[in-house]
Coordinates of N, CA, C and O in Angstrom, one line a residue:
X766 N -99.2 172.0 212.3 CA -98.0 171.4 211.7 C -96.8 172.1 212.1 O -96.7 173.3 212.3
X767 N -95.9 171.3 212.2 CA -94.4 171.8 212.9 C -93.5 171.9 211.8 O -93.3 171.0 211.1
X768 N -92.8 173.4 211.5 CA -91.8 173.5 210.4 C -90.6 172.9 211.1 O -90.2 173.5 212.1
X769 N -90.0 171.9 210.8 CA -88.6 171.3 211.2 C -87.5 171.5 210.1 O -87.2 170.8 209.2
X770 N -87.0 172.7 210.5 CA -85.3 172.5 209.7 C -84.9 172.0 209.6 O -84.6 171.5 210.7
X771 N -84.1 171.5 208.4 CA -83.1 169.9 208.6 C -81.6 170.9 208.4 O -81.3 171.9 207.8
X772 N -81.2 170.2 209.1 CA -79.6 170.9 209.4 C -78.6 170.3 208.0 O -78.1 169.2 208.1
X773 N -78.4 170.9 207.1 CA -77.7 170.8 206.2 C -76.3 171.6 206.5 O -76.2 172.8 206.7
X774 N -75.1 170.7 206.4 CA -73.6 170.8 206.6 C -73.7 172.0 205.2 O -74.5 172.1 204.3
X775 N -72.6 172.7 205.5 CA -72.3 173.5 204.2 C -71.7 173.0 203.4 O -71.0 172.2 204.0
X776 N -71.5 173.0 202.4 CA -70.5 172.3 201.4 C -69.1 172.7 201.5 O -68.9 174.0 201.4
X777 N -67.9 172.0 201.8 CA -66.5 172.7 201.9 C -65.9 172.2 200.6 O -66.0 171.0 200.2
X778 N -65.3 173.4 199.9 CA -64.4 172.9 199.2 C -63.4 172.1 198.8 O -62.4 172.0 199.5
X779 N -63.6 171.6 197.7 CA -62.3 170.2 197.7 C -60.9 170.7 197.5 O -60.6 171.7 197.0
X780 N -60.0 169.5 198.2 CA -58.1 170.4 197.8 C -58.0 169.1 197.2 O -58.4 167.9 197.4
X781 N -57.0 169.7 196.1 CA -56.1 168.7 194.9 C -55.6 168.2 196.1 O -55.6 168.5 197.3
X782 N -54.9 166.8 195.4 CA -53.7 166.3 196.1 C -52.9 166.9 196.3 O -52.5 167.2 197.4
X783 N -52.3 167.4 195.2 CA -50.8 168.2 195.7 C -51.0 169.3 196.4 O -50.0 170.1 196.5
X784 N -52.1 169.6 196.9 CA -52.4 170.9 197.8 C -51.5 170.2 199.2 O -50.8 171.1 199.7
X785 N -51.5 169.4 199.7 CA -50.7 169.1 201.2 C -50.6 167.7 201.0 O -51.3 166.9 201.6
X786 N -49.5 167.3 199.8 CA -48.6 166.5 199.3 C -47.1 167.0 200.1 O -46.5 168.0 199.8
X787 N -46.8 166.0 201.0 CA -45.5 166.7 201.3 C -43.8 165.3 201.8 O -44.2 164.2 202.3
X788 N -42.5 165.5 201.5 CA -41.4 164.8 201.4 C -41.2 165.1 203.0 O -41.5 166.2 203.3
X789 N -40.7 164.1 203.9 CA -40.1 164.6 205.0 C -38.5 163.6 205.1 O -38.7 162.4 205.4
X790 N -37.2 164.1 205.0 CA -36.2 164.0 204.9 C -35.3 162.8 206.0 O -36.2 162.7 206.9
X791 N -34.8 162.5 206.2 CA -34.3 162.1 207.4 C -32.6 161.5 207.5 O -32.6 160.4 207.1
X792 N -31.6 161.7 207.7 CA -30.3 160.8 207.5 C -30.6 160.1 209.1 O -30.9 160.6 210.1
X793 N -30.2 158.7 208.7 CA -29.7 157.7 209.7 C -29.0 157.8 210.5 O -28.2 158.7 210.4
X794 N -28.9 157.3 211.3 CA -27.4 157.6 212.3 C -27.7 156.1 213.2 O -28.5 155.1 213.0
X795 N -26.7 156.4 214.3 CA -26.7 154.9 215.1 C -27.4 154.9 216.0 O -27.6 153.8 216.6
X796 N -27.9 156.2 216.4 CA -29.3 156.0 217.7 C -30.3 155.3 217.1 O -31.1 154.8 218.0
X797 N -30.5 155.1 215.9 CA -31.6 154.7 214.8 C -31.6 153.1 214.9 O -32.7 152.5 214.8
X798 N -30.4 152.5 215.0 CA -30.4 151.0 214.9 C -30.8 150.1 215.8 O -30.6 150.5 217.0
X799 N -31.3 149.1 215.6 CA -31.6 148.1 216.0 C -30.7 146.7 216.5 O -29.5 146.6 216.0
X800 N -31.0 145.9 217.2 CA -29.6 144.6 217.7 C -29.4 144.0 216.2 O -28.4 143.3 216.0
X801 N -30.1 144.3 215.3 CA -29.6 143.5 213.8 C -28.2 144.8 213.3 O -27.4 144.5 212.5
X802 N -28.4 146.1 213.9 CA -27.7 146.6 212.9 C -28.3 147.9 211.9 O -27.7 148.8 211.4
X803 N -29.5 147.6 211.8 CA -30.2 148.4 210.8 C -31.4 149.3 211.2 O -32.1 149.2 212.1
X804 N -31.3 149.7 210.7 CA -32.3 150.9 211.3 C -33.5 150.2 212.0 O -33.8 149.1 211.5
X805 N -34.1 150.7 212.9 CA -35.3 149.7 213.9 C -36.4 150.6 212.8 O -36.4 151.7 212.2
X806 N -37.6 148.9 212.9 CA -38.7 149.6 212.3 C -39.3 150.4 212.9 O -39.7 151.3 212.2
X807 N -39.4 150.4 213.8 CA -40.5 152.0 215.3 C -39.7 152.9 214.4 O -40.3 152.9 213.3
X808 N -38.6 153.6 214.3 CA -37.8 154.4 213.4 C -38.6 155.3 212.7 O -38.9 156.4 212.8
X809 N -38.7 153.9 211.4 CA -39.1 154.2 209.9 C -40.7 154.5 210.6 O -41.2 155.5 210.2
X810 N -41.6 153.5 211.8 CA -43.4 154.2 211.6 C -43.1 155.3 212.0 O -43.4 156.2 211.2
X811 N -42.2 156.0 213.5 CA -42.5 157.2 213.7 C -42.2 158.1 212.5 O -42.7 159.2 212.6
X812 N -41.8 158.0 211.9 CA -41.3 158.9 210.2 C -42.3 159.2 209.5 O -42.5 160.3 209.0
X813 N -43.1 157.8 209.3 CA -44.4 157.4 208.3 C -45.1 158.3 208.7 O -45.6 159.2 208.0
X814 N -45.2 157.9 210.5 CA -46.9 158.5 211.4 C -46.1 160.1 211.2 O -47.1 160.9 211.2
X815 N -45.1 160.9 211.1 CA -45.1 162.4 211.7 C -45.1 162.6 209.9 O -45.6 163.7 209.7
X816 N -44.9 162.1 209.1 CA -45.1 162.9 207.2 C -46.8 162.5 207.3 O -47.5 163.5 206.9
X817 N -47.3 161.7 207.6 CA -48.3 161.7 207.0 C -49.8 162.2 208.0 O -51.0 162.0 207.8
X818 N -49.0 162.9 209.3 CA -50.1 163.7 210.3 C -49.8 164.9 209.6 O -50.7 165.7 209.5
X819 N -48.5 165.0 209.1 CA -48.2 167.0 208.7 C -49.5 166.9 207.4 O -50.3 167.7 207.3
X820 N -49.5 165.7 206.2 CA -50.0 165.5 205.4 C -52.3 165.8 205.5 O -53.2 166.4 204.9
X821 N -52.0 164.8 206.7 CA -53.7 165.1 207.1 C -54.0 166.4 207.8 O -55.2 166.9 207.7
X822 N -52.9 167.1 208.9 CA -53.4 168.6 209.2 C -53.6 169.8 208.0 O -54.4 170.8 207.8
X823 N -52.6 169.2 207.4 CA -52.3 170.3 206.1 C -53.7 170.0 205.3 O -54.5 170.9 205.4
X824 N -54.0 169.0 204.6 CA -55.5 168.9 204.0 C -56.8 169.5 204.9 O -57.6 170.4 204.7
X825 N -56.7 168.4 206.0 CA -57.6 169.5 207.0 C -58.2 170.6 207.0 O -59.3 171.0 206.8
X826 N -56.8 171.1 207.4 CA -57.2 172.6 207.9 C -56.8 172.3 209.3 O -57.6 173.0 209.8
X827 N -56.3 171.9 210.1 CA -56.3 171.7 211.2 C -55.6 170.4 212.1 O -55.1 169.3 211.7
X828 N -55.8 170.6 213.0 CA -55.4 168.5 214.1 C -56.3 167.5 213.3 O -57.4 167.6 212.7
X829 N -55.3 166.5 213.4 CA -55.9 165.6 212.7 C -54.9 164.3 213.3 O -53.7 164.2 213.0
X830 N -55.6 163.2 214.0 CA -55.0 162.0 214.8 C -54.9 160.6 214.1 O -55.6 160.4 213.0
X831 N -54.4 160.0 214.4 CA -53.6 158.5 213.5 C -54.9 157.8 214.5 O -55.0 157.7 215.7
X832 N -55.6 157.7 213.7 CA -57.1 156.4 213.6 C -56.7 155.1 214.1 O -56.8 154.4 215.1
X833 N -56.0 154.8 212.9 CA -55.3 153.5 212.3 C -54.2 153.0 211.3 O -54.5 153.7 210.3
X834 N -53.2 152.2 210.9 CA -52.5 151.8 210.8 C -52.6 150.8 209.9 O -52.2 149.7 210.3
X835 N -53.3 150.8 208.3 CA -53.9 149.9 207.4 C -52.7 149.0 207.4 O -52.9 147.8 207.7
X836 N -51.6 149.3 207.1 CA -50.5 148.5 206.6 C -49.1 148.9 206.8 O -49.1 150.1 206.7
X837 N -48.1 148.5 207.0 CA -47.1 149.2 207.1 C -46.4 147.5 206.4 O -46.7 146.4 206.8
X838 N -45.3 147.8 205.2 CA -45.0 147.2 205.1 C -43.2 147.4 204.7 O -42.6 148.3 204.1
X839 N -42.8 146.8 205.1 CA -41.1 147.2 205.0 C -40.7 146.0 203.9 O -41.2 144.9 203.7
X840 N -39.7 146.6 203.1 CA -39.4 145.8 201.6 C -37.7 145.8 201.7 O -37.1 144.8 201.4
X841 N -36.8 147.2 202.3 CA -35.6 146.6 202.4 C -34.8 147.4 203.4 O -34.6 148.6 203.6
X842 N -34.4 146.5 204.0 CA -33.4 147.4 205.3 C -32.8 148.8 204.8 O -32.2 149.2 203.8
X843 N -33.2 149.3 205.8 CA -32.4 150.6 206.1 C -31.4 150.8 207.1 O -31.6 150.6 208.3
X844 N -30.2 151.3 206.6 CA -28.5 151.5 207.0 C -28.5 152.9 207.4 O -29.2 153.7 206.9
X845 N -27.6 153.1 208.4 CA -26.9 154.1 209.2 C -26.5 155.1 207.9 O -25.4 154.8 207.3
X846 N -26.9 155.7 207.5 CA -26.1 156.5 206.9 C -27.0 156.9 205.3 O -26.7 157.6 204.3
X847 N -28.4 156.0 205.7 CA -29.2 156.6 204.6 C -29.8 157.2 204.9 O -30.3 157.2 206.0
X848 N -30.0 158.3 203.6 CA -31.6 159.5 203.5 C -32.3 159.1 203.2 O -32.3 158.6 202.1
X849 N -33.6 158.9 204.0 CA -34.5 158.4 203.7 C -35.1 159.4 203.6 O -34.8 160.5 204.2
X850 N -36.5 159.0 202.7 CA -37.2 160.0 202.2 C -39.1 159.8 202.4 O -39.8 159.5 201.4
X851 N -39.4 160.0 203.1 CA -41.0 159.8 203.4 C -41.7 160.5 202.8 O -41.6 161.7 202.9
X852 N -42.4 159.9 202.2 CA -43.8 160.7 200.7 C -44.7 160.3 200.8 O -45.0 159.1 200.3
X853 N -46.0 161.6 201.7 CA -47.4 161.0 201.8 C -48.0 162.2 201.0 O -47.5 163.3 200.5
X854 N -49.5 161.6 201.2 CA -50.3 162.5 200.5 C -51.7 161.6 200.8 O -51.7 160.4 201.2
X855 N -53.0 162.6 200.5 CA -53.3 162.0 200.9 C -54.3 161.1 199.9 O -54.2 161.5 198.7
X856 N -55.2 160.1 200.1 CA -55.5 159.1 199.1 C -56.7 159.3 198.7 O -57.0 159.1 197.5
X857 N -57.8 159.7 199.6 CA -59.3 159.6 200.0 C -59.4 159.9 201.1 O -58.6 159.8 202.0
X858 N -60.6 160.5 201.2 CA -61.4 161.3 202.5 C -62.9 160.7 202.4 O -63.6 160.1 201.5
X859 N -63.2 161.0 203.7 CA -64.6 160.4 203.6 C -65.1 161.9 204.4 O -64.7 163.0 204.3
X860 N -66.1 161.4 205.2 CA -66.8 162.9 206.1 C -65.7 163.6 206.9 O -65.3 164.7 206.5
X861 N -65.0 162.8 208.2 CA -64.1 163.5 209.1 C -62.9 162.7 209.0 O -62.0 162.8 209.8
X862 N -63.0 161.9 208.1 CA -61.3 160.9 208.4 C -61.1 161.2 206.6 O -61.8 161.6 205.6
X863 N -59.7 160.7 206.9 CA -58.6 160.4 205.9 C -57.8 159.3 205.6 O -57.1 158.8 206.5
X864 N -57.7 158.6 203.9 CA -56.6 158.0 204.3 C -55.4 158.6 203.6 O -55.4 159.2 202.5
X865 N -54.2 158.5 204.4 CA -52.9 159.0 203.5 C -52.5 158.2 203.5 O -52.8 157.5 204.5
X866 N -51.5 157.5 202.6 CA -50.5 157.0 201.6 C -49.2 157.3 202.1 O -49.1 158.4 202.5
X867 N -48.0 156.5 202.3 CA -46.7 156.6 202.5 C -46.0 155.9 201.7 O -46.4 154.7 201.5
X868 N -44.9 156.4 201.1 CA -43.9 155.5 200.3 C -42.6 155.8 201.0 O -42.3 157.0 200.8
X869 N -41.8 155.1 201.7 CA -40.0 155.1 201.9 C -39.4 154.8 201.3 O -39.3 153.7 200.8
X870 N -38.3 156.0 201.1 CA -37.1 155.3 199.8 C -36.0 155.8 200.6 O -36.2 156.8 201.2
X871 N -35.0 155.3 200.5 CA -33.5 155.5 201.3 C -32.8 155.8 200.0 O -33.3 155.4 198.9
X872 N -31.3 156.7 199.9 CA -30.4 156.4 199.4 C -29.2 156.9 200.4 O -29.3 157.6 201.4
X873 N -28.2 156.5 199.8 CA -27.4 156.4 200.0 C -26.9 157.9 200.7 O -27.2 158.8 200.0
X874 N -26.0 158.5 202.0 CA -26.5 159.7 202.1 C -24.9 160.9 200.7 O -24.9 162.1 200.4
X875 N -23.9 159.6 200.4 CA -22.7 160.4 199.9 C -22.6 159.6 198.5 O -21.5 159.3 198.2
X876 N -23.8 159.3 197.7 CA -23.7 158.7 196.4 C -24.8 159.2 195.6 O -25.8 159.7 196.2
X877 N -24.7 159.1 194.4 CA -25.7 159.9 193.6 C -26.7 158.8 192.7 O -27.3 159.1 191.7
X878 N -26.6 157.7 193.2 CA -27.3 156.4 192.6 C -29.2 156.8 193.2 O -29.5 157.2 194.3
X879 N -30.1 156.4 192.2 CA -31.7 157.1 192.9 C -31.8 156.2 194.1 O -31.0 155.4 194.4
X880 N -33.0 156.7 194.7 CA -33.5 156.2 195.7 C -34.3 154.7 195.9 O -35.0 154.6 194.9
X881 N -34.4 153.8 196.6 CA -34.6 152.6 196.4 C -35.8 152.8 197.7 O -35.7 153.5 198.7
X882 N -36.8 152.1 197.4 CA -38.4 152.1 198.0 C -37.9 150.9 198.8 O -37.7 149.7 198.5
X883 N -37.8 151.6 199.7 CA -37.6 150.3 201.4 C -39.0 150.3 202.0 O -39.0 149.5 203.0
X884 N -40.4 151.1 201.7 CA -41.3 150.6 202.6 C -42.4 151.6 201.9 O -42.1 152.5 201.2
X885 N -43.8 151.1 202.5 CA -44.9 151.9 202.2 C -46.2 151.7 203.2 O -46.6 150.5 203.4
X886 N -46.8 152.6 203.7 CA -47.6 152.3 204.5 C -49.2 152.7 204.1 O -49.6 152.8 202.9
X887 N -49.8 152.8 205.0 CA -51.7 153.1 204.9 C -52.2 153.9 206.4 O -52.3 153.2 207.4
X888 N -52.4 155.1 206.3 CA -52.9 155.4 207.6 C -54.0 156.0 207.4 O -54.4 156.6 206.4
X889 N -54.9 155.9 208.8 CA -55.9 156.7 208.9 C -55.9 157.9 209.4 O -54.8 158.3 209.8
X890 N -56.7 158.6 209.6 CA -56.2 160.0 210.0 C -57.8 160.7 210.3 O -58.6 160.7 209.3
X891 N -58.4 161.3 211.9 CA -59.2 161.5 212.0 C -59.2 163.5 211.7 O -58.3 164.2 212.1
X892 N -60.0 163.9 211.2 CA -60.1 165.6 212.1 C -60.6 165.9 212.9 O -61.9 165.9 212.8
X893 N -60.0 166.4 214.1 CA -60.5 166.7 215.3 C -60.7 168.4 215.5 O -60.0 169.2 214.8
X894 N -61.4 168.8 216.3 CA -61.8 170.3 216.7 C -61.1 170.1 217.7 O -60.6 169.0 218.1
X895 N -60.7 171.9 218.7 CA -60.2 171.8 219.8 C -60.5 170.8 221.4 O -59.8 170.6 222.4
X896 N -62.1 170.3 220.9 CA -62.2 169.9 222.1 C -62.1 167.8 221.6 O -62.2 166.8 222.3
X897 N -61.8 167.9 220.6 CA -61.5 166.4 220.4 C -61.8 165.7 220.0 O -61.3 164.5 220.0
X898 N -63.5 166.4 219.2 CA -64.4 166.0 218.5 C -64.0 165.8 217.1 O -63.0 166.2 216.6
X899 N -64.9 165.1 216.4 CA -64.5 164.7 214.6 C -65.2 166.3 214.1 O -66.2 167.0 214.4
X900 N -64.1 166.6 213.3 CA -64.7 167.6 212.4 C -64.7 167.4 211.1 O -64.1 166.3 211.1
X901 N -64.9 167.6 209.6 CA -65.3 167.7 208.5 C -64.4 168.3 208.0 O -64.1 169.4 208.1
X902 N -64.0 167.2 207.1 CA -62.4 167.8 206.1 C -63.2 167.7 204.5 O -64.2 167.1 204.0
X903 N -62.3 168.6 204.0 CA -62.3 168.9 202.6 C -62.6 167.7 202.1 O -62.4 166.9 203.0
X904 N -63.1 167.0 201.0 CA -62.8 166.1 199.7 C -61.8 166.6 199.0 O -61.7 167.8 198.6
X905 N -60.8 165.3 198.6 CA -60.0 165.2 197.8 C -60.3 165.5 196.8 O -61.4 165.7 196.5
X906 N -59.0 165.5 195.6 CA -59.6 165.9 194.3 C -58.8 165.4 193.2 O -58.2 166.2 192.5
X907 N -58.6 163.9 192.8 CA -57.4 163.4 192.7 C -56.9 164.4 191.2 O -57.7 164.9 190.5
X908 N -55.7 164.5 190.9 CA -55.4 165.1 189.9 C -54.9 164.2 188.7 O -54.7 164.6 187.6
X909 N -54.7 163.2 189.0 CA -53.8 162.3 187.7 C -53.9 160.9 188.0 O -53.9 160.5 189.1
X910 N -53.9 159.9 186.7 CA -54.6 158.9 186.7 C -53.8 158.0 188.1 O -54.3 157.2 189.0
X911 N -52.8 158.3 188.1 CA -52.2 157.5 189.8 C -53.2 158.0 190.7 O -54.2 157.3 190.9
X912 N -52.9 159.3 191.6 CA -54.1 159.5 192.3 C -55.7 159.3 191.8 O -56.5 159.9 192.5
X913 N -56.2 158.7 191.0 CA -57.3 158.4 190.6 C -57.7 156.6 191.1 O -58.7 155.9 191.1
X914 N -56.3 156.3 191.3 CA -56.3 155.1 191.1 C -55.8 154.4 192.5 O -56.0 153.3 192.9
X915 N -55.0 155.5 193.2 CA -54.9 155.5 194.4 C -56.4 155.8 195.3 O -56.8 155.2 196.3
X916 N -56.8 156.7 194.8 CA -58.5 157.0 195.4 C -59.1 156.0 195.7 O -59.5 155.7 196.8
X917 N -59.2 155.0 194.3 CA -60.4 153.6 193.9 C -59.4 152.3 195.1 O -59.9 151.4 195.8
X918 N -58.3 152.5 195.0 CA -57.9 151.5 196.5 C -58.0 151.8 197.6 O -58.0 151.0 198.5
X919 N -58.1 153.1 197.9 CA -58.8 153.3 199.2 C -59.9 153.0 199.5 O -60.1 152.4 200.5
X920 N -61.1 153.5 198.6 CA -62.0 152.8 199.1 C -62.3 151.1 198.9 O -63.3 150.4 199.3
X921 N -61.3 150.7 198.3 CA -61.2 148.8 198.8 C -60.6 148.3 199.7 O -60.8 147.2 200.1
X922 N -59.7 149.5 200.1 CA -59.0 149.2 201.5 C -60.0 149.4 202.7 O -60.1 148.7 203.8
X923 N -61.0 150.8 202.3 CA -61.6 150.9 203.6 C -63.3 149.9 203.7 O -64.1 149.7 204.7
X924 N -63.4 149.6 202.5 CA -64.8 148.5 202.6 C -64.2 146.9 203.4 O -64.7 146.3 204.4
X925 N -63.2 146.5 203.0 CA -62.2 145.8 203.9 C -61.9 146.1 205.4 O -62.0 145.1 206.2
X926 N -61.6 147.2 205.7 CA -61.6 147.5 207.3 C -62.9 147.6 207.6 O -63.1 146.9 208.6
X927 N -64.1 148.2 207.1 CA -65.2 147.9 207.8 C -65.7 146.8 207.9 O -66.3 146.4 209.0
X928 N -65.5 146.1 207.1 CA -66.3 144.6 206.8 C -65.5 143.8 208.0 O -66.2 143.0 208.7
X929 N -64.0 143.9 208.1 CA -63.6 143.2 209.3 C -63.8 143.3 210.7 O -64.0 142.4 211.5
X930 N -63.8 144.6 210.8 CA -64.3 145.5 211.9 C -65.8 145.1 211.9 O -65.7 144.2 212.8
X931 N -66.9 145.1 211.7 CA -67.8 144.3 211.2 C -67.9 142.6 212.0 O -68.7 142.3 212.9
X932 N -67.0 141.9 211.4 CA -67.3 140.6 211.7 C -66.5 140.1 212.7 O -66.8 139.0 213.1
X933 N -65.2 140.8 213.5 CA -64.9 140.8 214.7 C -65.8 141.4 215.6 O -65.7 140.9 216.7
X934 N -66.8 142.3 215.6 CA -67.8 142.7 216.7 C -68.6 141.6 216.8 O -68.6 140.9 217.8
X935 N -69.7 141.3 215.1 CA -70.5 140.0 215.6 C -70.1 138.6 216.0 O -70.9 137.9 216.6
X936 N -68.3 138.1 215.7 CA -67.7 137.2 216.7 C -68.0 137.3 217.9 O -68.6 136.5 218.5
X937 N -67.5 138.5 218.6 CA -67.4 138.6 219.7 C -69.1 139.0 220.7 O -69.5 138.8 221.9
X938 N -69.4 139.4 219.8 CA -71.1 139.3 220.6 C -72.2 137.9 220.3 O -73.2 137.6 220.9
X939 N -71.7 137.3 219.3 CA -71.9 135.7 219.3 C -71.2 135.0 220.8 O -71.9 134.5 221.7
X940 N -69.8 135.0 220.8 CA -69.4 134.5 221.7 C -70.0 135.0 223.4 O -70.5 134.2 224.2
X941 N -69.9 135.8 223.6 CA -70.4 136.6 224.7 C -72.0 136.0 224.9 O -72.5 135.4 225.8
X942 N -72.4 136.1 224.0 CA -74.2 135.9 223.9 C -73.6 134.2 224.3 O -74.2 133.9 225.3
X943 N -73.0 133.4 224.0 CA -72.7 131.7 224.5 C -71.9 131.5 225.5 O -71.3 130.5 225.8
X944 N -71.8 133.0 226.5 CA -71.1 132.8 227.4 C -69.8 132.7 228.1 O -69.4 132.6 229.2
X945 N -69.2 132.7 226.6 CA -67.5 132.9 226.4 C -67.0 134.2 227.2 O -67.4 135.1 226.6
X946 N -66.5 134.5 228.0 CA -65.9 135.5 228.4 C -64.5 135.8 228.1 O -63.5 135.2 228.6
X947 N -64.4 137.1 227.1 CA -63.1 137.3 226.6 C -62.2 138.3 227.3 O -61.0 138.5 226.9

């Protein structure tokens, strides 16, 4: 009889959310705009994608790469001359990926009226080792009934991306298997 070790991962400890919960700042200007005038959306993702990679290295421990791009949704123009304010964190983890959370709010950059939620996004976020491989991030640890509840939509968001991801492969290997060439 053959003694076979089974390779058991060590257990890594979980980080709170607010453990690498982080604001990243920005004022507007006119390199920023677009032929309408208003701030170009590429702008506001590269803002989203650079708060919410600092967001998944910092949980990590480490590199950690934009997967994918659940949602990016824009609610109200952004003007030359606003602070905008990018706020991720992260939502849910699974083995080696993450999802973080983005909320954008602009204000005004020389008025003291609050900040108004121009946009919010969904990203994925893989951990990678030096050579590029998936590595194994902490579990989250939601601390308050929001992050608890942000948690429970991630994983509705991510049973949704699999399931699509899912039935675009068997589309496409239906079609292929009939000869379709895509």
């Amino acid at each position: 009889m053959t003694d076979q070790a089974t390779e058991v991962e060590p257990e890594i400890p979980g980080k709170p959310t607010s453990a690498s919960r982080t604001t990243l700042s920005h004022i507007m200007t006119h390199n920023d705009t677009n032929l309408l005038g208003t701030v170009h959306g590429g702008v506001i993702m590269k803002l989203v994608d650079d708060a919410a990679g600092a967001v998944a290295g910092r949980h990590s421990g480490g590199p950690a790469v934009t997967a994918s791009m659940d949602e990016m949704a824009f609610l109200e123009p952004v003007r030359v001359g606003d602070l905008v304010h990018v706020k991720a964190q992260v939502n849910w983890t699974g083995r080696t990926s993450m999802e973080v959370g983005v909320r954008v709010l602009a204000e005004r950059w020389n008025e003291s009226a609050p900040p108004t939620q121009v946009g919010s996004a969904y990203l994925v976020f893989a951990a990678v080792d030096a050579d590029g491989k998936p590595r194994r991030v902490p579990p989250v640890i939601p601390e308050t009934d929001r992050d608890r509840r942000r948690y429970q939509e991630a994983q509705i968001r991510r049973t949704h991306r699999l399931a699509r991801r899912r039935a675009i492969r068997e589309l496409r290997e239906q079609r292929a298997a009939e000869g379709f060439e895509d």
